[in-house]
């Protein structure tokens, strides 16, 4: 079940986790008709330091051999326009025109879920990085792109048979950490709930391969990898699309060590750099905007074409949907 621990990571070069230059916020993004979900995700990715450093260096476009559309080349051109041009706002038309390439379910002039769009953006970037490597999964068995060490990781799920004590480790790949906030008032409480030991008994008993019995067991999620960029998704929408609107506290600085596998001994520190917010009552309506930290350290509210400086106190008061941290 699950997946094996990756044998390696595909990466063309080392990238810098900190900004390599200092400037305030760049351009806003025009709303082209219910594209706020797209705009907010693009801004959070644009202000991801190591992604911006990598694409602004031109390292991808220099070796890219993809014919026609390339998600990474499109993102590189977009980041250059936003961060390096002097205009107040740019049109995200290139992304609107390729919505179906990013995800077949996305439609123009329709509100989409920002978290779903983010996941498909990252997968499209991964596919772009694997041009000419269609058989990577059979041949290499490695983490599937240069974006993977930045934005994805594995959750480890050790299951312990309470009859014989056998421990079976399973691994599942995630692009972000999904946090159930129904019973949590803070991100730290939600993370603690995620890694809480859970008993499997009654109808949930397992069949142990070693002692060949149906037995009670225990399981506990832990974070296996140390991603360079950590995305937390606060699960605000239930299966019907209704929203959990309560405020959940989140920190400027986060130590991931208490939620990782026990072999990780040193602190694993992250710093907040972007917050994506949804305003409204359901995932099919409302409005998305975000807050980002520029390379100068100043926070800004990015609301489509509007770009306004704000205080860190304002940021921490938001009812966040997605939180972005960097090591």
mmCIF file with all atom_site columns, C-alpha atoms in Angstrom, residues 98-313:
data_model
loop_
_atom_site.group_PDB
_atom_site.id
_atom_site.type_symbol
_atom_site.label_atom_id
_atom_site.label_alt_id
_atom_site.label_comp_id
_atom_site.label_asym_id
_atom_site.label_entity_id
_atom_site.label_seq_id
_atom_site.pdbx_PDB_ins_code
_atom_site.Cartn_x
_atom_site.Cartn_y
_atom_site.Cartn_z
_atom_site.occupancy
_atom_site.B_iso_or_equiv
_atom_site.pdbx_formal_charge
_atom_site.auth_seq_id
_atom_site.auth_comp_id
_atom_site.auth_asym_id
_atom_site.auth_atom_id
_atom_site.pdbx_PDB_model_num
ATOM 1   C CA . UNK A 1 98  ? -4.500  27.217  -20.967 1.00 0.00 ? 98  UNK A CA 1
ATOM 2   C CA . UNK A 1 99  ? -6.886  26.397  -18.103 1.00 0.00 ? 99  UNK A CA 1
ATOM 3   C CA . UNK A 1 100 ? -7.807  23.087  -19.749 1.00 0.00 ? 100 UNK A CA 1
ATOM 4   C CA . UNK A 1 101 ? -4.139  22.148  -20.022 1.00 0.00 ? 101 UNK A CA 1
ATOM 5   C CA . UNK A 1 102 ? -3.672  22.798  -16.307 1.00 0.00 ? 102 UNK A CA 1
ATOM 6   C CA . UNK A 1 103 ? -6.787  20.814  -15.365 1.00 0.00 ? 103 UNK A CA 1
ATOM 7   C CA . UNK A 1 104 ? -9.517  19.450  -17.639 1.00 0.00 ? 104 UNK A CA 1
ATOM 8   C CA . UNK A 1 105 ? -12.226 20.326  -15.113 1.00 0.00 ? 105 UNK A CA 1
ATOM 9   C CA . UNK A 1 106 ? -11.426 24.058  -15.045 1.00 0.00 ? 106 UNK A CA 1
ATOM 10  C CA . UNK A 1 107 ? -13.682 26.386  -17.038 1.00 0.00 ? 107 UNK A CA 1
ATOM 11  C CA . UNK A 1 108 ? -13.326 30.041  -17.979 1.00 0.00 ? 108 UNK A CA 1
ATOM 12  C CA . UNK A 1 109 ? -15.678 32.556  -16.326 1.00 0.00 ? 109 UNK A CA 1
ATOM 13  C CA . UNK A 1 110 ? -16.408 30.163  -13.470 1.00 0.00 ? 110 UNK A CA 1
ATOM 14  C CA . UNK A 1 111 ? -15.239 30.364  -9.874  1.00 0.00 ? 111 UNK A CA 1
ATOM 15  C CA . UNK A 1 112 ? -12.864 27.487  -9.124  1.00 0.00 ? 112 UNK A CA 1
ATOM 16  C CA . UNK A 1 113 ? -11.294 26.264  -5.914  1.00 0.00 ? 113 UNK A CA 1
ATOM 17  C CA . UNK A 1 114 ? -7.899  27.896  -5.346  1.00 0.00 ? 114 UNK A CA 1
ATOM 18  C CA . UNK A 1 115 ? -6.434  24.862  -3.577  1.00 0.00 ? 115 UNK A CA 1
ATOM 19  C CA . UNK A 1 116 ? -7.411  22.543  -6.415  1.00 0.00 ? 116 UNK A CA 1
ATOM 20  C CA . UNK A 1 117 ? -5.952  24.979  -8.918  1.00 0.00 ? 117 UNK A CA 1
ATOM 21  C CA . UNK A 1 118 ? -2.679  25.194  -6.940  1.00 0.00 ? 118 UNK A CA 1
ATOM 22  C CA . UNK A 1 119 ? -2.302  21.404  -6.940  1.00 0.00 ? 119 UNK A CA 1
ATOM 23  C CA . UNK A 1 120 ? -2.869  21.198  -10.691 1.00 0.00 ? 120 UNK A CA 1
ATOM 24  C CA . UNK A 1 121 ? -0.432  24.069  -11.277 1.00 0.00 ? 121 UNK A CA 1
ATOM 25  C CA . UNK A 1 122 ? 2.283   22.218  -9.371  1.00 0.00 ? 122 UNK A CA 1
ATOM 26  C CA . UNK A 1 123 ? 1.591   18.991  -11.252 1.00 0.00 ? 123 UNK A CA 1
ATOM 27  C CA . UNK A 1 124 ? 1.721   20.853  -14.574 1.00 0.00 ? 124 UNK A CA 1
ATOM 28  C CA . UNK A 1 125 ? 5.077   22.321  -13.544 1.00 0.00 ? 125 UNK A CA 1
ATOM 29  C CA . UNK A 1 126 ? 6.293   18.834  -12.656 1.00 0.00 ? 126 UNK A CA 1
ATOM 30  C CA . UNK A 1 127 ? 5.260   17.499  -16.053 1.00 0.00 ? 127 UNK A CA 1
ATOM 31  C CA . UNK A 1 128 ? 7.076   20.375  -17.738 1.00 0.00 ? 128 UNK A CA 1
ATOM 32  C CA . UNK A 1 129 ? 10.255  19.510  -15.847 1.00 0.00 ? 129 UNK A CA 1
ATOM 33  C CA . UNK A 1 130 ? 10.080  15.918  -17.083 1.00 0.00 ? 130 UNK A CA 1
ATOM 34  C CA . UNK A 1 131 ? 10.047  16.685  -20.798 1.00 0.00 ? 131 UNK A CA 1
ATOM 35  C CA . UNK A 1 132 ? 11.779  13.810  -22.576 1.00 0.00 ? 132 UNK A CA 1
ATOM 36  C CA . UNK A 1 133 ? 11.604  11.649  -19.442 1.00 0.00 ? 133 UNK A CA 1
ATOM 37  C CA . UNK A 1 134 ? 8.249   9.914   -19.933 1.00 0.00 ? 134 UNK A CA 1
ATOM 38  C CA . UNK A 1 135 ? 9.584   6.652   -18.528 1.00 0.00 ? 135 UNK A CA 1
ATOM 39  C CA . UNK A 1 136 ? 11.031  8.166   -15.345 1.00 0.00 ? 136 UNK A CA 1
ATOM 40  C CA . UNK A 1 137 ? 8.746   6.146   -13.075 1.00 0.00 ? 137 UNK A CA 1
ATOM 41  C CA . UNK A 1 138 ? 9.905   2.820   -14.500 1.00 0.00 ? 138 UNK A CA 1
ATOM 42  C CA . UNK A 1 139 ? 13.552  3.734   -14.999 1.00 0.00 ? 139 UNK A CA 1
ATOM 43  C CA . UNK A 1 140 ? 14.470  6.098   -12.187 1.00 0.00 ? 140 UNK A CA 1
ATOM 44  C CA . UNK A 1 141 ? 11.885  5.587   -9.441  1.00 0.00 ? 141 UNK A CA 1
ATOM 45  C CA . UNK A 1 142 ? 12.659  9.020   -8.041  1.00 0.00 ? 142 UNK A CA 1
ATOM 46  C CA . UNK A 1 143 ? 10.678  11.986  -6.851  1.00 0.00 ? 143 UNK A CA 1
ATOM 47  C CA . UNK A 1 144 ? 9.002   13.179  -10.047 1.00 0.00 ? 144 UNK A CA 1
ATOM 48  C CA . UNK A 1 145 ? 10.357  16.671  -10.734 1.00 0.00 ? 145 UNK A CA 1
ATOM 49  C CA . UNK A 1 146 ? 12.577  19.561  -9.850  1.00 0.00 ? 146 UNK A CA 1
ATOM 50  C CA . UNK A 1 147 ? 9.581   21.158  -8.122  1.00 0.00 ? 147 UNK A CA 1
ATOM 51  C CA . UNK A 1 148 ? 9.100   18.139  -5.866  1.00 0.00 ? 148 UNK A CA 1
ATOM 52  C CA . UNK A 1 149 ? 11.844  18.911  -3.304  1.00 0.00 ? 149 UNK A CA 1
ATOM 53  C CA . UNK A 1 150 ? 10.375  22.406  -3.026  1.00 0.00 ? 150 UNK A CA 1
ATOM 54  C CA . UNK A 1 151 ? 6.670   21.722  -2.725  1.00 0.00 ? 151 UNK A CA 1
ATOM 55  C CA . UNK A 1 152 ? 5.957   18.060  -1.979  1.00 0.00 ? 152 UNK A CA 1
ATOM 56  C CA . UNK A 1 153 ? 6.739   15.493  0.671   1.00 0.00 ? 153 UNK A CA 1
ATOM 57  C CA . UNK A 1 154 ? 5.675   12.143  2.103   1.00 0.00 ? 154 UNK A CA 1
ATOM 58  C CA . UNK A 1 155 ? 3.491   11.346  5.070   1.00 0.00 ? 155 UNK A CA 1
ATOM 59  C CA . UNK A 1 156 ? 4.549   8.158   6.838   1.00 0.00 ? 156 UNK A CA 1
ATOM 60  C CA . UNK A 1 157 ? 1.804   5.957   8.296   1.00 0.00 ? 157 UNK A CA 1
ATOM 61  C CA . UNK A 1 158 ? 3.264   3.236   10.547  1.00 0.00 ? 158 UNK A CA 1
ATOM 62  C CA . UNK A 1 159 ? 0.599   0.647   11.455  1.00 0.00 ? 159 UNK A CA 1
ATOM 63  C CA . UNK A 1 160 ? 1.367   -1.486  14.524  1.00 0.00 ? 160 UNK A CA 1
ATOM 64  C CA . UNK A 1 161 ? -0.319  -4.851  15.053  1.00 0.00 ? 161 UNK A CA 1
ATOM 65  C CA . UNK A 1 162 ? -1.341  -4.989  18.717  1.00 0.00 ? 162 UNK A CA 1
ATOM 66  C CA . UNK A 1 163 ? -1.263  -8.806  18.654  1.00 0.00 ? 163 UNK A CA 1
ATOM 67  C CA . UNK A 1 164 ? 2.377   -9.382  17.633  1.00 0.00 ? 164 UNK A CA 1
ATOM 68  C CA . UNK A 1 165 ? 3.848   -5.879  17.586  1.00 0.00 ? 165 UNK A CA 1
ATOM 69  C CA . UNK A 1 166 ? 4.790   -5.888  13.907  1.00 0.00 ? 166 UNK A CA 1
ATOM 70  C CA . UNK A 1 167 ? 5.136   -2.403  12.456  1.00 0.00 ? 167 UNK A CA 1
ATOM 71  C CA . UNK A 1 168 ? 4.336   -1.811  8.771   1.00 0.00 ? 168 UNK A CA 1
ATOM 72  C CA . UNK A 1 169 ? 5.339   1.526   7.253   1.00 0.00 ? 169 UNK A CA 1
ATOM 73  C CA . UNK A 1 170 ? 3.323   3.015   4.407   1.00 0.00 ? 170 UNK A CA 1
ATOM 74  C CA . UNK A 1 171 ? 4.112   6.252   2.599   1.00 0.00 ? 171 UNK A CA 1
ATOM 75  C CA . UNK A 1 172 ? 1.778   8.616   0.793   1.00 0.00 ? 172 UNK A CA 1
ATOM 76  C CA . UNK A 1 173 ? 2.858   11.594  -1.315  1.00 0.00 ? 173 UNK A CA 1
ATOM 77  C CA . UNK A 1 174 ? 1.264   14.998  -0.709  1.00 0.00 ? 174 UNK A CA 1
ATOM 78  C CA . UNK A 1 175 ? 1.673   18.449  -2.235  1.00 0.00 ? 175 UNK A CA 1
ATOM 79  C CA . UNK A 1 176 ? 0.552   20.058  1.020   1.00 0.00 ? 176 UNK A CA 1
ATOM 80  C CA . UNK A 1 177 ? -0.406  19.173  4.582   1.00 0.00 ? 177 UNK A CA 1
ATOM 81  C CA . UNK A 1 178 ? -4.223  18.850  4.862   1.00 0.00 ? 178 UNK A CA 1
ATOM 82  C CA . UNK A 1 179 ? -5.412  20.085  8.254   1.00 0.00 ? 179 UNK A CA 1
ATOM 83  C CA . UNK A 1 180 ? -8.807  19.299  9.754   1.00 0.00 ? 180 UNK A CA 1
ATOM 84  C CA . UNK A 1 181 ? -9.824  22.486  11.598  1.00 0.00 ? 181 UNK A CA 1
ATOM 85  C CA . UNK A 1 182 ? -13.260 21.429  12.846  1.00 0.00 ? 182 UNK A CA 1
ATOM 86  C CA . UNK A 1 183 ? -11.983 20.807  16.363  1.00 0.00 ? 183 UNK A CA 1
ATOM 87  C CA . UNK A 1 184 ? -8.868  22.990  16.291  1.00 0.00 ? 184 UNK A CA 1
ATOM 88  C CA . UNK A 1 185 ? -8.441  26.668  17.115  1.00 0.00 ? 185 UNK A CA 1
ATOM 89  C CA . UNK A 1 186 ? -4.851  26.893  15.876  1.00 0.00 ? 186 UNK A CA 1
ATOM 90  C CA . UNK A 1 187 ? -2.544  25.392  13.255  1.00 0.00 ? 187 UNK A CA 1
ATOM 91  C CA . UNK A 1 188 ? -0.413  23.791  15.970  1.00 0.00 ? 188 UNK A CA 1
ATOM 92  C CA . UNK A 1 189 ? -3.511  22.074  17.428  1.00 0.00 ? 189 UNK A CA 1
ATOM 93  C CA . UNK A 1 190 ? -4.554  20.853  13.961  1.00 0.00 ? 190 UNK A CA 1
ATOM 94  C CA . UNK A 1 191 ? -1.051  19.483  13.328  1.00 0.00 ? 191 UNK A CA 1
ATOM 95  C CA . UNK A 1 192 ? -1.136  17.727  16.699  1.00 0.00 ? 192 UNK A CA 1
ATOM 96  C CA . UNK A 1 193 ? -4.487  16.167  15.781  1.00 0.00 ? 193 UNK A CA 1
ATOM 97  C CA . UNK A 1 194 ? -2.999  14.997  12.468  1.00 0.00 ? 194 UNK A CA 1
ATOM 98  C CA . UNK A 1 195 ? -0.223  13.019  14.179  1.00 0.00 ? 195 UNK A CA 1
ATOM 99  C CA . UNK A 1 196 ? -2.348  11.769  17.087  1.00 0.00 ? 196 UNK A CA 1
ATOM 100 C CA . UNK A 1 197 ? -2.156  8.013   17.727  1.00 0.00 ? 197 UNK A CA 1
ATOM 101 C CA . UNK A 1 198 ? -5.333  6.311   16.482  1.00 0.00 ? 198 UNK A CA 1
ATOM 102 C CA . UNK A 1 199 ? -6.632  2.901   17.551  1.00 0.00 ? 199 UNK A CA 1
ATOM 103 C CA . UNK A 1 200 ? -8.026  0.533   14.910  1.00 0.00 ? 200 UNK A CA 1
ATOM 104 C CA . UNK A 1 201 ? -10.412 -2.012  16.389  1.00 0.00 ? 201 UNK A CA 1
ATOM 105 C CA . UNK A 1 202 ? -13.802 -3.569  15.753  1.00 0.00 ? 202 UNK A CA 1
ATOM 106 C CA . UNK A 1 203 ? -14.696 -3.178  12.079  1.00 0.00 ? 203 UNK A CA 1
ATOM 107 C CA . UNK A 1 204 ? -11.385 -1.342  11.522  1.00 0.00 ? 204 UNK A CA 1
ATOM 108 C CA . UNK A 1 205 ? -9.150  -4.233  12.589  1.00 0.00 ? 205 UNK A CA 1
ATOM 109 C CA . UNK A 1 206 ? -6.370  -5.235  10.209  1.00 0.00 ? 206 UNK A CA 1
ATOM 110 C CA . UNK A 1 207 ? -5.156  -8.609  9.004   1.00 0.00 ? 207 UNK A CA 1
ATOM 111 C CA . UNK A 1 208 ? -1.528  -8.860  10.064  1.00 0.00 ? 208 UNK A CA 1
ATOM 112 C CA . UNK A 1 209 ? 0.706   -10.538 7.485   1.00 0.00 ? 209 UNK A CA 1
ATOM 113 C CA . UNK A 1 210 ? 3.131   -11.762 10.114  1.00 0.00 ? 210 UNK A CA 1
ATOM 114 C CA . UNK A 1 211 ? 0.853   -13.421 12.673  1.00 0.00 ? 211 UNK A CA 1
ATOM 115 C CA . UNK A 1 212 ? -1.896  -14.031 10.069  1.00 0.00 ? 212 UNK A CA 1
ATOM 116 C CA . UNK A 1 213 ? -4.710  -12.911 12.356  1.00 0.00 ? 213 UNK A CA 1
ATOM 117 C CA . UNK A 1 214 ? -7.343  -10.210 12.290  1.00 0.00 ? 214 UNK A CA 1
ATOM 118 C CA . UNK A 1 215 ? -6.140  -7.966  15.089  1.00 0.00 ? 215 UNK A CA 1
ATOM 119 C CA . UNK A 1 216 ? -6.521  -4.527  16.573  1.00 0.00 ? 216 UNK A CA 1
ATOM 120 C CA . UNK A 1 217 ? -3.831  -2.066  15.554  1.00 0.00 ? 217 UNK A CA 1
ATOM 121 C CA . UNK A 1 218 ? -2.661  1.489   16.021  1.00 0.00 ? 218 UNK A CA 1
ATOM 122 C CA . UNK A 1 219 ? -1.595  4.053   13.444  1.00 0.00 ? 219 UNK A CA 1
ATOM 123 C CA . UNK A 1 220 ? -0.052  7.502   13.543  1.00 0.00 ? 220 UNK A CA 1
ATOM 124 C CA . UNK A 1 221 ? 0.709   9.918   10.721  1.00 0.00 ? 221 UNK A CA 1
ATOM 125 C CA . UNK A 1 222 ? 4.135   11.557  10.758  1.00 0.00 ? 222 UNK A CA 1
ATOM 126 C CA . UNK A 1 223 ? 5.815   13.809  8.216   1.00 0.00 ? 223 UNK A CA 1
ATOM 127 C CA . UNK A 1 224 ? 8.622   11.876  6.550   1.00 0.00 ? 224 UNK A CA 1
ATOM 128 C CA . UNK A 1 225 ? 10.407  14.457  4.393   1.00 0.00 ? 225 UNK A CA 1
ATOM 129 C CA . UNK A 1 226 ? 11.652  17.988  4.977   1.00 0.00 ? 226 UNK A CA 1
ATOM 130 C CA . UNK A 1 227 ? 10.207  20.081  2.140   1.00 0.00 ? 227 UNK A CA 1
ATOM 131 C CA . UNK A 1 228 ? 11.906  23.359  1.308   1.00 0.00 ? 228 UNK A CA 1
ATOM 132 C CA . UNK A 1 229 ? 8.491   24.961  0.862   1.00 0.00 ? 229 UNK A CA 1
ATOM 133 C CA . UNK A 1 230 ? 5.683   23.869  3.182   1.00 0.00 ? 230 UNK A CA 1
ATOM 134 C CA . UNK A 1 231 ? 2.044   24.474  2.220   1.00 0.00 ? 231 UNK A CA 1
ATOM 135 C CA . UNK A 1 232 ? -0.699  23.965  4.797   1.00 0.00 ? 232 UNK A CA 1
ATOM 136 C CA . UNK A 1 233 ? -4.284  23.604  3.579   1.00 0.00 ? 233 UNK A CA 1
ATOM 137 C CA . UNK A 1 234 ? -6.901  24.410  6.206   1.00 0.00 ? 234 UNK A CA 1
ATOM 138 C CA . UNK A 1 235 ? -9.847  22.237  5.199   1.00 0.00 ? 235 UNK A CA 1
ATOM 139 C CA . UNK A 1 236 ? -12.571 24.889  5.218   1.00 0.00 ? 236 UNK A CA 1
ATOM 140 C CA . UNK A 1 237 ? -15.018 23.186  2.841   1.00 0.00 ? 237 UNK A CA 1
ATOM 141 C CA . UNK A 1 238 ? -16.986 20.006  3.557   1.00 0.00 ? 238 UNK A CA 1
ATOM 142 C CA . UNK A 1 239 ? -18.196 17.541  0.917   1.00 0.00 ? 239 UNK A CA 1
ATOM 143 C CA . UNK A 1 240 ? -21.263 19.706  0.206   1.00 0.00 ? 240 UNK A CA 1
ATOM 144 C CA . UNK A 1 241 ? -19.136 22.807  -0.409  1.00 0.00 ? 241 UNK A CA 1
ATOM 145 C CA . UNK A 1 242 ? -20.228 24.558  2.773   1.00 0.00 ? 242 UNK A CA 1
ATOM 146 C CA . UNK A 1 243 ? -17.540 26.549  4.524   1.00 0.00 ? 243 UNK A CA 1
ATOM 147 C CA . UNK A 1 244 ? -16.068 26.525  8.031   1.00 0.00 ? 244 UNK A CA 1
ATOM 148 C CA . UNK A 1 245 ? -15.642 30.255  8.582   1.00 0.00 ? 245 UNK A CA 1
ATOM 149 C CA . UNK A 1 246 ? -13.976 30.375  12.000  1.00 0.00 ? 246 UNK A CA 1
ATOM 150 C CA . UNK A 1 247 ? -10.598 32.007  12.582  1.00 0.00 ? 247 UNK A CA 1
ATOM 151 C CA . UNK A 1 248 ? -7.696  29.588  13.126  1.00 0.00 ? 248 UNK A CA 1
ATOM 152 C CA . UNK A 1 249 ? -4.516  31.024  14.606  1.00 0.00 ? 249 UNK A CA 1
ATOM 153 C CA . UNK A 1 250 ? -1.317  30.496  12.622  1.00 0.00 ? 250 UNK A CA 1
ATOM 154 C CA . UNK A 1 251 ? 2.276   31.440  13.464  1.00 0.00 ? 251 UNK A CA 1
ATOM 155 C CA . UNK A 1 252 ? 4.844   33.538  11.629  1.00 0.00 ? 252 UNK A CA 1
ATOM 156 C CA . UNK A 1 253 ? 7.434   30.867  12.442  1.00 0.00 ? 253 UNK A CA 1
ATOM 157 C CA . UNK A 1 254 ? 6.744   27.144  12.643  1.00 0.00 ? 254 UNK A CA 1
ATOM 158 C CA . UNK A 1 255 ? 8.858   24.261  13.938  1.00 0.00 ? 255 UNK A CA 1
ATOM 159 C CA . UNK A 1 256 ? 7.830   21.094  12.102  1.00 0.00 ? 256 UNK A CA 1
ATOM 160 C CA . UNK A 1 257 ? 9.964   18.767  14.229  1.00 0.00 ? 257 UNK A CA 1
ATOM 161 C CA . UNK A 1 258 ? 7.207   17.690  16.720  1.00 0.00 ? 258 UNK A CA 1
ATOM 162 C CA . UNK A 1 259 ? 5.156   16.363  13.803  1.00 0.00 ? 259 UNK A CA 1
ATOM 163 C CA . UNK A 1 260 ? 7.922   14.469  11.998  1.00 0.00 ? 260 UNK A CA 1
ATOM 164 C CA . UNK A 1 261 ? 9.180   10.917  12.306  1.00 0.00 ? 261 UNK A CA 1
ATOM 165 C CA . UNK A 1 262 ? 11.068  10.258  15.531  1.00 0.00 ? 262 UNK A CA 1
ATOM 166 C CA . UNK A 1 263 ? 14.442  9.969   13.774  1.00 0.00 ? 263 UNK A CA 1
ATOM 167 C CA . UNK A 1 264 ? 14.422  13.733  13.064  1.00 0.00 ? 264 UNK A CA 1
ATOM 168 C CA . UNK A 1 265 ? 16.242  15.280  16.045  1.00 0.00 ? 265 UNK A CA 1
ATOM 169 C CA . UNK A 1 266 ? 17.028  18.898  15.122  1.00 0.00 ? 266 UNK A CA 1
ATOM 170 C CA . UNK A 1 267 ? 14.549  21.798  14.861  1.00 0.00 ? 267 UNK A CA 1
ATOM 171 C CA . UNK A 1 268 ? 12.929  22.127  11.445  1.00 0.00 ? 268 UNK A CA 1
ATOM 172 C CA . UNK A 1 269 ? 12.081  25.823  11.221  1.00 0.00 ? 269 UNK A CA 1
ATOM 173 C CA . UNK A 1 270 ? 9.877   27.554  8.664   1.00 0.00 ? 270 UNK A CA 1
ATOM 174 C CA . UNK A 1 271 ? 8.932   31.184  8.056   1.00 0.00 ? 271 UNK A CA 1
ATOM 175 C CA . UNK A 1 272 ? 5.561   32.367  6.713   1.00 0.00 ? 272 UNK A CA 1
ATOM 176 C CA . UNK A 1 273 ? 5.693   34.208  3.377   1.00 0.00 ? 273 UNK A CA 1
ATOM 177 C CA . UNK A 1 274 ? 2.181   33.987  1.877   1.00 0.00 ? 274 UNK A CA 1
ATOM 178 C CA . UNK A 1 275 ? -1.421  33.580  3.037   1.00 0.00 ? 275 UNK A CA 1
ATOM 179 C CA . UNK A 1 276 ? -4.327  32.852  0.694   1.00 0.00 ? 276 UNK A CA 1
ATOM 180 C CA . UNK A 1 277 ? -7.788  33.838  1.917   1.00 0.00 ? 277 UNK A CA 1
ATOM 181 C CA . UNK A 1 278 ? -11.315 33.024  0.756   1.00 0.00 ? 278 UNK A CA 1
ATOM 182 C CA . UNK A 1 279 ? -14.143 35.429  1.532   1.00 0.00 ? 279 UNK A CA 1
ATOM 183 C CA . UNK A 1 280 ? -17.622 33.933  1.152   1.00 0.00 ? 280 UNK A CA 1
ATOM 184 C CA . UNK A 1 281 ? -19.860 31.083  2.242   1.00 0.00 ? 281 UNK A CA 1
ATOM 185 C CA . UNK A 1 282 ? -19.027 28.278  -0.214  1.00 0.00 ? 282 UNK A CA 1
ATOM 186 C CA . UNK A 1 283 ? -16.275 27.124  -2.540  1.00 0.00 ? 283 UNK A CA 1
ATOM 187 C CA . UNK A 1 284 ? -18.450 27.861  -5.574  1.00 0.00 ? 284 UNK A CA 1
ATOM 188 C CA . UNK A 1 285 ? -18.807 31.560  -4.776  1.00 0.00 ? 285 UNK A CA 1
ATOM 189 C CA . UNK A 1 286 ? -17.096 34.377  -2.925  1.00 0.00 ? 286 UNK A CA 1
ATOM 190 C CA . UNK A 1 287 ? -13.718 35.958  -3.567  1.00 0.00 ? 287 UNK A CA 1
ATOM 191 C CA . UNK A 1 288 ? -10.065 34.945  -3.244  1.00 0.00 ? 288 UNK A CA 1
ATOM 192 C CA . UNK A 1 289 ? -7.172  37.263  -2.406  1.00 0.00 ? 289 UNK A CA 1
ATOM 193 C CA . UNK A 1 290 ? -3.828  36.848  -0.684  1.00 0.00 ? 290 UNK A CA 1
ATOM 194 C CA . UNK A 1 291 ? -1.096  38.420  1.408   1.00 0.00 ? 291 UNK A CA 1
ATOM 195 C CA . UNK A 1 292 ? 2.538   38.065  0.429   1.00 0.00 ? 292 UNK A CA 1
ATOM 196 C CA . UNK A 1 293 ? 5.873   39.050  1.961   1.00 0.00 ? 293 UNK A CA 1
ATOM 197 C CA . UNK A 1 294 ? 8.099   40.846  -0.553  1.00 0.00 ? 294 UNK A CA 1
ATOM 198 C CA . UNK A 1 295 ? 11.863  40.420  -0.681  1.00 0.00 ? 295 UNK A CA 1
ATOM 199 C CA . UNK A 1 296 ? 12.203  43.523  1.529   1.00 0.00 ? 296 UNK A CA 1
ATOM 200 C CA . UNK A 1 297 ? 10.235  41.821  4.302   1.00 0.00 ? 297 UNK A CA 1
ATOM 201 C CA . UNK A 1 298 ? 7.234   44.141  3.853   1.00 0.00 ? 298 UNK A CA 1
ATOM 202 C CA . UNK A 1 299 ? 3.810   42.472  3.709   1.00 0.00 ? 299 UNK A CA 1
ATOM 203 C CA . UNK A 1 300 ? 1.286   43.382  0.984   1.00 0.00 ? 300 UNK A CA 1
ATOM 204 C CA . UNK A 1 301 ? -2.354  42.614  0.320   1.00 0.00 ? 301 UNK A CA 1
ATOM 205 C CA . UNK A 1 302 ? -2.720  41.354  -3.271  1.00 0.00 ? 302 UNK A CA 1
ATOM 206 C CA . UNK A 1 303 ? -6.358  41.643  -4.326  1.00 0.00 ? 303 UNK A CA 1
ATOM 207 C CA . UNK A 1 304 ? -6.456  41.194  -8.111  1.00 0.00 ? 304 UNK A CA 1
ATOM 208 C CA . UNK A 1 305 ? -5.049  44.447  -9.565  1.00 0.00 ? 305 UNK A CA 1
ATOM 209 C CA . UNK A 1 306 ? -4.884  46.130  -6.136  1.00 0.00 ? 306 UNK A CA 1
ATOM 210 C CA . UNK A 1 307 ? -1.539  45.991  -4.319  1.00 0.00 ? 307 UNK A CA 1
ATOM 211 C CA . UNK A 1 308 ? -1.444  47.597  -0.865  1.00 0.00 ? 308 UNK A CA 1
ATOM 212 C CA . UNK A 1 309 ? 1.157   47.442  1.924   1.00 0.00 ? 309 UNK A CA 1
ATOM 213 C CA . UNK A 1 310 ? -0.139  46.114  5.233   1.00 0.00 ? 310 UNK A CA 1
ATOM 214 C CA . UNK A 1 311 ? 1.090   45.200  8.695   1.00 0.00 ? 311 UNK A CA 1
ATOM 215 C CA . UNK A 1 312 ? 1.966   41.706  9.831   1.00 0.00 ? 312 UNK A CA 1
ATOM 216 C CA . UNK A 1 313 ? -0.763  42.083  12.458  1.00 0.00 ? 313 UNK A CA 1
#
